[in-house]
Coordinates of C-alpha atoms and ligand atoms in Angstrom, one line a residue:
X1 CA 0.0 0.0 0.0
X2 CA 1.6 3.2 -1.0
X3 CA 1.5 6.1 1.7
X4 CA -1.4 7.7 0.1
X5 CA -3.2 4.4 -0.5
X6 CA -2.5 4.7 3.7
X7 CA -3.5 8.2 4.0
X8 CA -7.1 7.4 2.1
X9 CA -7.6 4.4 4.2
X10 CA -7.4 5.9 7.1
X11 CA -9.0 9.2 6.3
X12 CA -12.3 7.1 5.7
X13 CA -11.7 5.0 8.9
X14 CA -11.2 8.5 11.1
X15 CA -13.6 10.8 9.1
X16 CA -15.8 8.7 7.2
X17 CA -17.0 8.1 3.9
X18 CA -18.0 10.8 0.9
X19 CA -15.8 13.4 2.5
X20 CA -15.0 15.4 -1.0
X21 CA -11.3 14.9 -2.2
X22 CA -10.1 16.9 -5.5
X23 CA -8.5 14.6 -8.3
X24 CA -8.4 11.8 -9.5
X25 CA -4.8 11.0 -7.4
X26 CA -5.8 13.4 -4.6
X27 CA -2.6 16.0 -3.5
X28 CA -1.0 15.3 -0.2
X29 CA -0.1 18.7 0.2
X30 CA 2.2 19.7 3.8
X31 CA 3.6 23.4 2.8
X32 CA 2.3 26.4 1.2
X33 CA 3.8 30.3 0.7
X34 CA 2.5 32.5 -1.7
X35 CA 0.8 31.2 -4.9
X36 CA 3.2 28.4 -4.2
X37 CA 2.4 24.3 -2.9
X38 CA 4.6 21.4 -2.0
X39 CA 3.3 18.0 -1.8
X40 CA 4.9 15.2 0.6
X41 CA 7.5 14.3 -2.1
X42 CA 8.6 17.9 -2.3
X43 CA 6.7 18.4 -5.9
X44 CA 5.9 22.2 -6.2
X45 CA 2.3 22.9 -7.3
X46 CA 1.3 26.4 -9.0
X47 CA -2.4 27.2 -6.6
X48 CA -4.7 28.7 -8.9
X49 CA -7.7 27.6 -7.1
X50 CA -7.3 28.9 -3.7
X51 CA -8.9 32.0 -2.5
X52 CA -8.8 30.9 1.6
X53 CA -5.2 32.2 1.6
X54 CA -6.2 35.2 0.1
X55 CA -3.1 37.1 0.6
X56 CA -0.5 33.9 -0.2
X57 CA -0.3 31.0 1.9
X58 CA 1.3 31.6 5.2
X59 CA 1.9 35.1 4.6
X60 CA 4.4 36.6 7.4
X61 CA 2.6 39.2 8.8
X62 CA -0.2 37.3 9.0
X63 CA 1.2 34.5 10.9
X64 CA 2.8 37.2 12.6
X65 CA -0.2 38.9 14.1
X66 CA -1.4 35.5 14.9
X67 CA 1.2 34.8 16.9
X68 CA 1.6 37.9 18.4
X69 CA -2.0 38.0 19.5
X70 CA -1.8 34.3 20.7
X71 CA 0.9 34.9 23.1
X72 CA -0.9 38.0 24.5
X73 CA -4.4 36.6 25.1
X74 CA -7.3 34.9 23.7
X75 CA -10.9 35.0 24.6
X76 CA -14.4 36.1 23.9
X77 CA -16.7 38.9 23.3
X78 CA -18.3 38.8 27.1
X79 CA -15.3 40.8 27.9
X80 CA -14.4 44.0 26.5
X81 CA -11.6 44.3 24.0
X82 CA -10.4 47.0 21.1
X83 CA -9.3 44.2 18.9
X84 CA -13.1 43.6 17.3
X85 CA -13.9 47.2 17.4
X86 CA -11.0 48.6 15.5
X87 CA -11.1 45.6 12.7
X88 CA -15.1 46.5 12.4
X89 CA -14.5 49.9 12.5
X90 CA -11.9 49.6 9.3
X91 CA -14.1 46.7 7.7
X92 CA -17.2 48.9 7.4
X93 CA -15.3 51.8 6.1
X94 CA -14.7 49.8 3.1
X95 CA -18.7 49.7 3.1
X96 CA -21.1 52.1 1.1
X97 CA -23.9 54.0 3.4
X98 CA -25.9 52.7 5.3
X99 CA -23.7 49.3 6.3
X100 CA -22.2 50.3 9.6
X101 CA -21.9 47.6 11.5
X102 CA -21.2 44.3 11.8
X103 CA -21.4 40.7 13.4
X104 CA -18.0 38.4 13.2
X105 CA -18.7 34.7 13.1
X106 CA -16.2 31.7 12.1
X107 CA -17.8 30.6 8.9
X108 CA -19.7 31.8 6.0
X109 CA -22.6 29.3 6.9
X110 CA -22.9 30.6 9.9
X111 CA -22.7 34.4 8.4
X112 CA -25.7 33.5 6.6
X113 CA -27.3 32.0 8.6
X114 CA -27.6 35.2 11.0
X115 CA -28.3 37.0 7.6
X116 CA -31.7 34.9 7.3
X117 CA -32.3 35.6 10.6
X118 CA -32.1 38.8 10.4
X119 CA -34.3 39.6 7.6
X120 CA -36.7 37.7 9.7
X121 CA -36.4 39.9 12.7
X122 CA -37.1 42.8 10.1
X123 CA -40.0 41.6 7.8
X124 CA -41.7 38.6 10.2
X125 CA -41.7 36.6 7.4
X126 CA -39.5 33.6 6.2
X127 CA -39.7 33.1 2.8
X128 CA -36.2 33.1 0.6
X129 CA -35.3 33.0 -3.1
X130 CA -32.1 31.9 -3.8
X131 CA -30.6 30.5 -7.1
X132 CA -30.8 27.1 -8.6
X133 CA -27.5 26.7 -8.4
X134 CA -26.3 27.5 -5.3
X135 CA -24.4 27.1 -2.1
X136 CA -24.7 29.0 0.8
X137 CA -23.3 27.0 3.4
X138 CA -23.9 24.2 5.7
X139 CA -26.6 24.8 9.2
X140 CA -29.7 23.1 8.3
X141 CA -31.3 26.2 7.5
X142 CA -28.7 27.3 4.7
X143 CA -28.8 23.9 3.2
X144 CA -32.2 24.0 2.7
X145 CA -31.0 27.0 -0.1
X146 CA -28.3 24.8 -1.6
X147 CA -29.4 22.7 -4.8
X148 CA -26.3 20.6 -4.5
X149 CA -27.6 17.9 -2.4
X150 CA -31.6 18.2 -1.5
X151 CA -32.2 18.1 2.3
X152 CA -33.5 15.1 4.0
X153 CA -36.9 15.5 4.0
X154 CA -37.0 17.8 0.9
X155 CA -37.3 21.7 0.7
X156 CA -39.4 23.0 3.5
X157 CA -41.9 25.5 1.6
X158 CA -40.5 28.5 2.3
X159 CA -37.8 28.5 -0.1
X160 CA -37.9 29.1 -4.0
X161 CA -35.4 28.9 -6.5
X162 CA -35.1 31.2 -9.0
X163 CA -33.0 30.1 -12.7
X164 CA -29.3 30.8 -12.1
X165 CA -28.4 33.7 -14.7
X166 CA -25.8 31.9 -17.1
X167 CA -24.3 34.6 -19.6
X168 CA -23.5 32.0 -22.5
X169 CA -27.3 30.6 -22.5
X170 CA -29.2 33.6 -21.3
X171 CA -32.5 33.4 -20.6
X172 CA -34.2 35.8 -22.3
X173 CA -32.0 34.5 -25.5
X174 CA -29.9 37.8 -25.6
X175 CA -27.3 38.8 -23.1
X176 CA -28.4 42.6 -22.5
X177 CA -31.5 44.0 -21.5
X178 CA -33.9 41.2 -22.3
X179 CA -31.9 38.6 -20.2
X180 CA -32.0 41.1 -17.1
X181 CA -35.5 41.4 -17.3
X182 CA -36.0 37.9 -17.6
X183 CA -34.2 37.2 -14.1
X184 CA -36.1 40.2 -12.7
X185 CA -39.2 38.1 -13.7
X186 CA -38.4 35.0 -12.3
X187 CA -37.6 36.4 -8.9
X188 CA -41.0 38.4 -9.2
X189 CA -42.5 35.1 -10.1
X190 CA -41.5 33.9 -6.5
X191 CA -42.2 36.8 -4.8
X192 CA -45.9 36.4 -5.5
X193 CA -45.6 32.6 -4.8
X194 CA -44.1 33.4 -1.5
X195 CA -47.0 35.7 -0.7
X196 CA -49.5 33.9 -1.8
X197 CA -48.5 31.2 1.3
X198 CA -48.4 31.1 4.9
X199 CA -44.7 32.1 4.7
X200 CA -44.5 35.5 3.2
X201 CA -41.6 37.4 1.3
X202 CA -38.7 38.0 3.7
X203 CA -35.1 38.1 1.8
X204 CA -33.5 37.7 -2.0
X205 CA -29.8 36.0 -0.9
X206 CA -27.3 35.9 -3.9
X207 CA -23.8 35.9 -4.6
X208 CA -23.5 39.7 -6.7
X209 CA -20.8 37.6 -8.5
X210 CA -22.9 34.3 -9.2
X211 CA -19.3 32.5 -8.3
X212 CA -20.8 29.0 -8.0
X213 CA -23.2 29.3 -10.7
X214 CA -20.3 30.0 -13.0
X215 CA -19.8 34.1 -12.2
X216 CA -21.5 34.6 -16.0
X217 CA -21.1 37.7 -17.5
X218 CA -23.4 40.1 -16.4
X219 CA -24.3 43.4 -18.0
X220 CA -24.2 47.0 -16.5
X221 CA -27.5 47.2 -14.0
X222 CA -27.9 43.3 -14.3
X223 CA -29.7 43.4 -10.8
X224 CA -31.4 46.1 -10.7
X225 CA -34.8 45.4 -11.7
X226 CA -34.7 42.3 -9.5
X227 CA -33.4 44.4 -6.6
X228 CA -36.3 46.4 -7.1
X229 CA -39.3 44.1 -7.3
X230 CA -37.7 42.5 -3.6
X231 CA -38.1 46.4 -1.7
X232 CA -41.3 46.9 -3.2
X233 CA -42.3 44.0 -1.6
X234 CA -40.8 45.0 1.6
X235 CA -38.0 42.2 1.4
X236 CA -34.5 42.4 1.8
X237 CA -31.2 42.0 -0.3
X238 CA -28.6 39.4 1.1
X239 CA -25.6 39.8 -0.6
X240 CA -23.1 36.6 -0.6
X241 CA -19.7 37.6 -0.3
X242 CA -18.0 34.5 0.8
X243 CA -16.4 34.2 -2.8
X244 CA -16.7 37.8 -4.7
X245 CA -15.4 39.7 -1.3
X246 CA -11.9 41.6 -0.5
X247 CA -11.3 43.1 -4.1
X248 CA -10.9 39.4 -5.6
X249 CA -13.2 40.9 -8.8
X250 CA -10.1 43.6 -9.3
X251 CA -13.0 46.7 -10.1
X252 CA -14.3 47.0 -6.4
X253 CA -13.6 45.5 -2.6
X254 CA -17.2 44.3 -2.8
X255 CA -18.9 41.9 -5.2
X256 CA -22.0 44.1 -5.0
X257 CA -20.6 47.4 -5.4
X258 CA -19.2 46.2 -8.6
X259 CA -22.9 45.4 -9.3
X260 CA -24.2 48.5 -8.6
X261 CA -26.1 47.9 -5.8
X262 CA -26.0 48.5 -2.2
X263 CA -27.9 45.4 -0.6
X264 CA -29.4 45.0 3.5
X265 CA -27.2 42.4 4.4
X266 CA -23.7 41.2 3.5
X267 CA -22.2 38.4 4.1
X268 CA -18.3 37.4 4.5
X269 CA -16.3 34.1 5.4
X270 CA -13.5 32.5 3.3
X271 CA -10.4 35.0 2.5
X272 CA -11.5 37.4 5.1
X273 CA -8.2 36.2 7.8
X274 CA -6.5 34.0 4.8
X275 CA -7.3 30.9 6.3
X276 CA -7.9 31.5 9.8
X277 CA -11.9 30.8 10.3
X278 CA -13.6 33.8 10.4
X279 CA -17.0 35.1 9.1
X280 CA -19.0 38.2 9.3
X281 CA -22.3 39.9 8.6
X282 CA -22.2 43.5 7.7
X283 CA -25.4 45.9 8.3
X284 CA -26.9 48.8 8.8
X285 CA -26.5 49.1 12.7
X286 CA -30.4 49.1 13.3
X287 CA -30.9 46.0 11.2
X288 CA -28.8 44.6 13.7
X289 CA -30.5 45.6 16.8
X290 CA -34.0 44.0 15.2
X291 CA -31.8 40.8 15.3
X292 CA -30.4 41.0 18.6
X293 CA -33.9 41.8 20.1
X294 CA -35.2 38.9 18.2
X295 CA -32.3 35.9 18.8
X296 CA -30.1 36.6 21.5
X297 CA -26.9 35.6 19.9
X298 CA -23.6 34.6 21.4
X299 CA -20.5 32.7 19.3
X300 CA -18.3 31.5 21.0
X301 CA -15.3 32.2 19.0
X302 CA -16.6 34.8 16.9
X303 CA -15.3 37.9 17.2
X304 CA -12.3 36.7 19.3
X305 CA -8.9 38.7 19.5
X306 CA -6.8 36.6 17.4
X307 CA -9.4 35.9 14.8
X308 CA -9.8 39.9 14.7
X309 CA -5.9 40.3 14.8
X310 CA -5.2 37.8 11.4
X311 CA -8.3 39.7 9.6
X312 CA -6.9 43.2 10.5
X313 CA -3.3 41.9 9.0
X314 CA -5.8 41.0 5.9
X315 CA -6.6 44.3 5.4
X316 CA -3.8 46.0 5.9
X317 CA -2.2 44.1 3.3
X318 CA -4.4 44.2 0.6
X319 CA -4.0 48.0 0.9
X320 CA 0.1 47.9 1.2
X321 CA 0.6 45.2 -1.5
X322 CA -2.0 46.9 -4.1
X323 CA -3.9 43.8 -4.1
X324 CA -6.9 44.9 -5.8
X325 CA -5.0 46.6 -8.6
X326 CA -2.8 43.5 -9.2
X327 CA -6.3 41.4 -9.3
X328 CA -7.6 43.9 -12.0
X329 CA -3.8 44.0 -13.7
X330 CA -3.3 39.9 -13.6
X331 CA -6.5 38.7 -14.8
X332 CA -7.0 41.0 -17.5
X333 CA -3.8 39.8 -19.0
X334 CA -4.9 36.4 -18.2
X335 CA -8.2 36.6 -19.8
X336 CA -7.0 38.0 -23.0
X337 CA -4.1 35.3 -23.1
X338 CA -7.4 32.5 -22.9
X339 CA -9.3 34.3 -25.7
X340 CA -5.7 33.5 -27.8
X341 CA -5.5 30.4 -26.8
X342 CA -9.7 30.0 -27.6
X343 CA -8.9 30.9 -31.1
X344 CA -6.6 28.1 -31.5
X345 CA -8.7 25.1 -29.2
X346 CA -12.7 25.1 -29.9
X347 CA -12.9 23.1 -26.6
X348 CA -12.9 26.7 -25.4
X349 CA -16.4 28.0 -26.0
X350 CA -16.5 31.1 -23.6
X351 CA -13.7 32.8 -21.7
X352 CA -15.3 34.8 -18.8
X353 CA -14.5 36.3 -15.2
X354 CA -13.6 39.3 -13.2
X355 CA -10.0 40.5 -11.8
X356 CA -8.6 36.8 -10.3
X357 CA -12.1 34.9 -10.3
X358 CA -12.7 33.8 -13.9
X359 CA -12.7 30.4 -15.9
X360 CA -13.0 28.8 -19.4
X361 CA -16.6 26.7 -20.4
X362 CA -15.3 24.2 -22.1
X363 CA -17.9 22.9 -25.1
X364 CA -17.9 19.8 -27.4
X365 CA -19.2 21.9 -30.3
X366 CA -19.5 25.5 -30.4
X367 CA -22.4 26.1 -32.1
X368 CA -24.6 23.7 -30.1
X369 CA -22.8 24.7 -27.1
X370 CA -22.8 21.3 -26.1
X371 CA -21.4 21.2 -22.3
X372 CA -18.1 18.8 -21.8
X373 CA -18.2 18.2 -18.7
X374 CA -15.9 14.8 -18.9
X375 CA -13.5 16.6 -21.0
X376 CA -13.5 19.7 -18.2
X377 CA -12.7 16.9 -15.6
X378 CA -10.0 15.4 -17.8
X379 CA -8.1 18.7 -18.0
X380 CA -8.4 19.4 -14.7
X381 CA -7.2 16.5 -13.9
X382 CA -4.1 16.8 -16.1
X383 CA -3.2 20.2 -15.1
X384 CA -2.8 18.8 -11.5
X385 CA -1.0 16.0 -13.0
X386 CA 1.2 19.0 -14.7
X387 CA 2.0 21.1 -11.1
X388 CA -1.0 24.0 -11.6
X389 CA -4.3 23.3 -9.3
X390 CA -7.6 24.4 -10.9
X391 CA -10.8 23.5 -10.1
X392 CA -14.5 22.8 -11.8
X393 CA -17.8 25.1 -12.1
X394 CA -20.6 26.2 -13.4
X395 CA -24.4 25.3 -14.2
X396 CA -23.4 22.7 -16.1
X397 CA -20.0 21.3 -14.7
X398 CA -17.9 22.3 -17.5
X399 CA -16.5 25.8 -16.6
X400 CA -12.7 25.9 -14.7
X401 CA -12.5 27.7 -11.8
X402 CA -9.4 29.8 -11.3
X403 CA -9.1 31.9 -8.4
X404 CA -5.5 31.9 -7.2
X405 CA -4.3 33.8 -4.3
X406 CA -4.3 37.4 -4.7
X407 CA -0.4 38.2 -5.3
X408 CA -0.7 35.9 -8.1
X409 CA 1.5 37.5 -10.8
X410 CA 1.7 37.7 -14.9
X411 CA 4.5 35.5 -15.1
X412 CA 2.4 32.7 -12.5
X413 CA -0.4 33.1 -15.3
X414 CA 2.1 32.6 -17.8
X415 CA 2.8 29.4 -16.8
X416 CA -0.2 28.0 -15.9
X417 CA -1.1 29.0 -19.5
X418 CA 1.6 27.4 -21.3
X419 CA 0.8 24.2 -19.4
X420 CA -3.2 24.8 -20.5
X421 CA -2.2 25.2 -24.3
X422 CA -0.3 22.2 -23.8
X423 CA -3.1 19.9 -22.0
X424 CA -5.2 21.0 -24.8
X425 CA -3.5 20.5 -27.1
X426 CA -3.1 16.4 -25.8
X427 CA -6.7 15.9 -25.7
Ligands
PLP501 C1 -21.0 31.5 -1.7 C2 -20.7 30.8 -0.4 N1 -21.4 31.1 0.7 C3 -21.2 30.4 1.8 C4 -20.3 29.4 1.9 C5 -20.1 28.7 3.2 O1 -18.9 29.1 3.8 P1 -18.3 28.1 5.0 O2 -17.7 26.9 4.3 O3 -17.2 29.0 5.6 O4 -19.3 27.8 6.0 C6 -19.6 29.0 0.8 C7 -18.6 27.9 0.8 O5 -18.2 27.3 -0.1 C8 -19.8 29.7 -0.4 O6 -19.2 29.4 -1.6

């Protein structure tokens, strides 16, 4: 039995079965810095996929403030402390009026959880449209969003999914005006269902970016109508930033600003500490106090001080490192390199994305647009095989998902592209 033949076995004996495991020979991974991996045999990968360590794996001053903070003291918010009060204070001055305040967790499940919550507290209804294909998260009342895996005991009644907006088959049959109206409709659509039962209309929750629907392509305004029809129904606007969040897009710190909108609720989770688990809600401050008077609500380890210390070092070095700008810089210059490279491989059937979020839809033929999903696993699989880490997206399976860490550089996208041309090329 090879060591990670041993490593598999006893994963499933410790952990149990179905636990989800990229590639076909799954990386045993034991070092990380920057955009940079090492597996147990000392193999360097190139980490396209990552966004957790949004600032580069084990980055210093975040391991630093970590430490620092560690060896000073650790404990909760009963007691009173500066640590969560400066880090909200400089998170929600990256925030447009009127989202003032905030509530740290340590996941995004949790995040949205509270977010639900909250726009119960406000409306006194429960009802939720989300997406069709979604993911939230993973307390029993997010999964009952997620389309992934239908909850035991099926959907309870007061959800409704609306059709995720995909830019390369948009509803509506064109990808301007038309297809914006016809997402606008469908979410009106389940508005009146929502009314019309015993739950009522409380909350729209998207990701602005659409990340795990396949972040399609969305024109100027995309979500305005829809944003609309929810206030004049009195509901509220959840925006998902667990994946679009922290200037990843390259245009904006926020996935929604770079929408256009200004949404009730935001949530945060992944890169916000670069691996460390935190999460956070972000609200207006009297949205807040409706969910407080509603659902007394203590976490533990939310909130604590070194938690708050490795998601201040976040912030301070996406501002000192020009982060956002080398997002904007990088992925431009990668995007135009794919739209080469789809001139020459027809595999390629839409190049798409934002700053270091963005991906390839892989098609068997391009006029029927014809999803390959088993060709999209195949490269993925062979770029891993080849030292770069990418993953798999999209409605329908066959987009790849790039999202490296944020110091990821032109001559990092160089080689993973060299390596692309030359998996396609072998297909
Ligand atoms: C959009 C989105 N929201 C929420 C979550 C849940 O975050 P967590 O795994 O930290 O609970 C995820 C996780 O993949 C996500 O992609």
């Amino acid at each position: 039995m090879s060591d990670k033949a041993a490593l598999l076995a006893r994963r499933e004996r410790l952990l149990g079965r179905n636990m989800s495991l990229f590639y076909q020979d799954p990386a045993h991974i034991v070092r990380g810095e920057g955009v940079w991996l090492w597996d147990a045999d000392g193999r360097r990968y190139l980490d396209c996929y990552n966004n957790v360590p949004h600032v580069g794996h084990c980055h210093p001053r975040v391991v630093e403030a970590i430490a620092r903070q560690a060896s000073t003291l650790n404990t909760h918010t009963r007691y009173l402390h500066e640590g969560i009060l400066d880090y909200v204070e400089r998170l929600t001055g990256t925030f447009d009026h009127p989202l003032n305040a905030a509530i740290l967790t340590c996941t995004g499940s949790e995040a949205n959880d509270i977010a639900l919550r909250m726009a119960q507290a406000v409306t006194g209804k429960t009802g939720v449209i989300a997406t069709n294909h979604t993911y939230h998260g993973n307390t029993a009342a997010v999964s009952q969003l997620s389309t992934r895996m239908p909850p035991v005991g099926g959907y309870g009644g007061h959800v409704r999914h609306v059709p995720a907006p995909d830019s390369y088959r948009p509803l509506g049959g064109e990808p301007g005006a038309a297809f914006a109206s016809a997402f606008a409709a469908e979410v009106e659509k389940a508005i009146a269902s929502l009314e019309d039962s015993p739950h009522g209309f409380s909350a729209l929750i998207i990701d602005p970016f659409f990340a795990n629907e396949g972040f399609p392509e969305l024109p100027a305004g995309f979500l305005d109508q829809a944003v609309d029809a929810v206030r004049k129904a009195g509901g509220l606007v959840i925006a998902d930033e667990v994946q679009p969040g922290f200037g990843r897009t390259g245009t904006h710190m926020w996935g929604h600003q770079r929408a256009g909108i200004i949404p009730e609720i935001v949530t945060l989770g992944k890169p916000m500490a670069n691996g460390h688990p935190v999460g956070g809600v972000v609200a207006n401050i009297d949205t807040l106090n409706a969910f407080r008077k509603v659902f007394r609500y203590f976490n533990t380890f939310g909130g604590n001080p070194v938690s708050c210390a490795a998601a201040m070092a976040v912030l301070d070095i996406i501002e000192g490192e020009n982060l956002i700008e080398n997002a904007r810089r990088v992925g431009e210059y990668t995007r135009t390199a794919f739209k080469a490279l789809a001139e020459k491989h027809s595999i390629i059937g839409d190049v798409r994305g934002s700053g270091l979020f963005m991906g390839t839809e892989f098609v068997l033929d391009r006029a029927t647009k014809k999803p390959a999903p088993e060709l999209a696993t195949r490269i993925i699989n062979a770029m891993r095989e080849r030292g770069v880490l990418m993953g798999k997206i999209g409605v329908h399976e066959c987009s790849t998902k790039i999202r490296p860490p944020m110091p990821f550089s032109k001559e990092n996208a160089d080689l993973m592209l060299s390596i692309f041309d030359d998996v396609l090329s072998s297909l």
